[in-house]
Coordinates of C-alpha atoms in Angstrom, one line a residue:
M1 CA -99.7 76.4 47.2
A2 CA -98.3 76.8 43.6
E3 CA -100.2 75.3 40.7
Q4 CA -98.4 72.7 38.6
D5 CA -98.3 75.2 35.7
D6 CA -96.4 77.7 38.0
V7 CA -93.2 75.6 37.9
I8 CA -90.3 77.9 37.5
S9 CA -87.7 76.9 35.0
P10 CA -84.3 75.9 36.5
G11 CA -82.8 78.4 34.1
I12 CA -84.8 81.2 35.6
D13 CA -84.0 80.1 39.1
L14 CA -80.3 80.0 38.1
G15 CA -80.4 83.5 36.7
Q16 CA -82.1 84.8 39.9
R17 CA -79.6 83.2 42.1
I18 CA -76.7 84.6 40.1
K19 CA -78.2 88.1 40.3
I20 CA -78.8 87.8 44.1
L21 CA -75.3 86.6 44.8
R22 CA -73.8 89.2 42.5
K23 CA -75.6 92.0 44.2
S24 CA -74.8 90.5 47.7
A25 CA -71.2 90.5 46.8
G26 CA -71.5 94.2 45.7
L27 CA -70.3 93.3 42.1
T28 CA -71.5 94.8 38.8
Q29 CA -72.3 92.6 35.9
Q30 CA -69.1 93.8 34.2
Q31 CA -67.0 92.7 37.2
V32 CA -68.6 89.3 37.1
A33 CA -68.1 89.1 33.4
D34 CA -64.4 90.1 33.7
A35 CA -63.9 87.5 36.4
L36 CA -65.4 84.7 34.3
G37 CA -64.0 85.9 30.9
V38 CA -67.4 86.5 29.3
S39 CA -69.2 89.6 28.1
R40 CA -71.4 91.8 30.3
P41 CA -74.4 91.1 28.1
A42 CA -73.9 87.4 28.8
I43 CA -74.3 88.0 32.5
A44 CA -77.4 90.1 31.8
F45 CA -78.7 87.3 29.6
W46 CA -78.2 84.7 32.4
E47 CA -79.8 86.9 35.0
T48 CA -83.0 87.3 33.0
G49 CA -83.4 83.5 32.9
R50 CA -82.1 82.9 29.4
E51 CA -79.5 80.5 30.6
G52 CA -77.2 80.3 27.6
S53 CA -73.8 79.0 28.8
A54 CA -74.3 79.8 32.4
R55 CA -74.3 76.2 33.4
K56 CA -70.7 75.6 32.3
H57 CA -69.7 78.5 34.5
I58 CA -71.3 77.3 37.7
P59 CA -68.0 76.1 39.3
K60 CA -66.4 79.5 38.5
L61 CA -69.4 81.4 39.8
A62 CA -69.3 79.3 43.0
A63 CA -65.7 80.1 43.5
L64 CA -66.2 83.8 42.8
F65 CA -69.1 84.1 45.3
N66 CA -67.5 81.6 47.7
V67 CA -70.6 79.4 47.8
D68 CA -71.2 75.7 47.2
P69 CA -72.1 75.0 43.5
E70 CA -75.3 73.3 44.6
I71 CA -76.7 76.7 45.6
F72 CA -77.1 77.6 41.9
L73 CA -79.2 74.5 41.3
T74 CA -81.4 74.3 44.3
G75 CA -81.0 77.5 46.3
Y76 CA -79.9 75.3 49.2
V77 CA -76.8 73.5 50.3
Q78 CA -77.0 69.8 51.1
E79 CA -80.1 69.0 53.1
D80 CA -80.8 65.4 54.1
I81 CA -84.5 64.6 54.1
E82 CA -85.9 61.2 55.3
L83 CA -88.7 59.9 53.0
V84 CA -90.0 56.7 51.5
I85 CA -89.3 56.3 47.8
T86 CA -89.8 53.6 45.3
P87 CA -86.9 51.6 43.8
D88 CA -87.1 53.5 40.5
E89 CA -87.1 56.9 42.3
H90 CA -84.1 55.7 44.3
D91 CA -82.3 54.9 41.0
V92 CA -83.1 58.3 39.5
I93 CA -81.8 60.1 42.7
R94 CA -78.7 58.0 42.7
L95 CA -78.0 58.8 39.1
Y96 CA -78.8 62.5 39.6
R97 CA -76.3 62.7 42.4
M98 CA -73.6 61.4 40.2
L99 CA -73.9 64.4 37.8
D100 CA -71.9 67.6 38.0
P101 CA -73.8 70.8 38.7
S102 CA -74.3 71.8 35.0
R103 CA -75.6 68.4 34.1
K104 CA -78.0 68.6 37.0
V105 CA -79.6 71.7 35.5
S106 CA -80.0 69.9 32.2
A107 CA -81.6 66.9 34.0
Q108 CA -84.0 69.2 35.8
K109 CA -85.0 70.9 32.6
W110 CA -85.5 67.6 30.8
L111 CA -87.7 66.4 33.7
E112 CA -89.7 69.7 33.7
R113 CA -90.3 69.2 29.9
Q114 CA -91.4 65.6 30.5
A115 CA -93.8 66.6 33.3
R116 CA -95.3 69.4 31.1
M117 CA -95.8 67.1 28.2
A118 CA -97.5 64.5 30.5
R119 CA -99.8 67.2 31.9
Q120 CA -100.7 68.3 28.4
S121 CA -101.6 64.8 27.3
D122 CA -103.9 64.2 30.3

């Protein structure tokens, strides 16, 4: 089981997912860059976890790789899980689901920072 300090940044996950999908599609970084209208170094930057502007390109990446945009955020497509949550957790989930994919990444990063600060203050 992973320690709390081993949380992987959503940006790193996003970069890994882009790289895996690119390689699975048999595309070079240059081909992906050309398809998105960005530079090849931008793709390399994203794939190494330094997110940059990758978030705003999620819809185009999803179309290029013919996948659901959610795959870039979670690694999974929609999965319904039954669990008991508190009313405030329900509100957070409801609001999160209203966000577009790029804003979901921002929300995940914000929550990650908040959790890290809470662990440091304990």
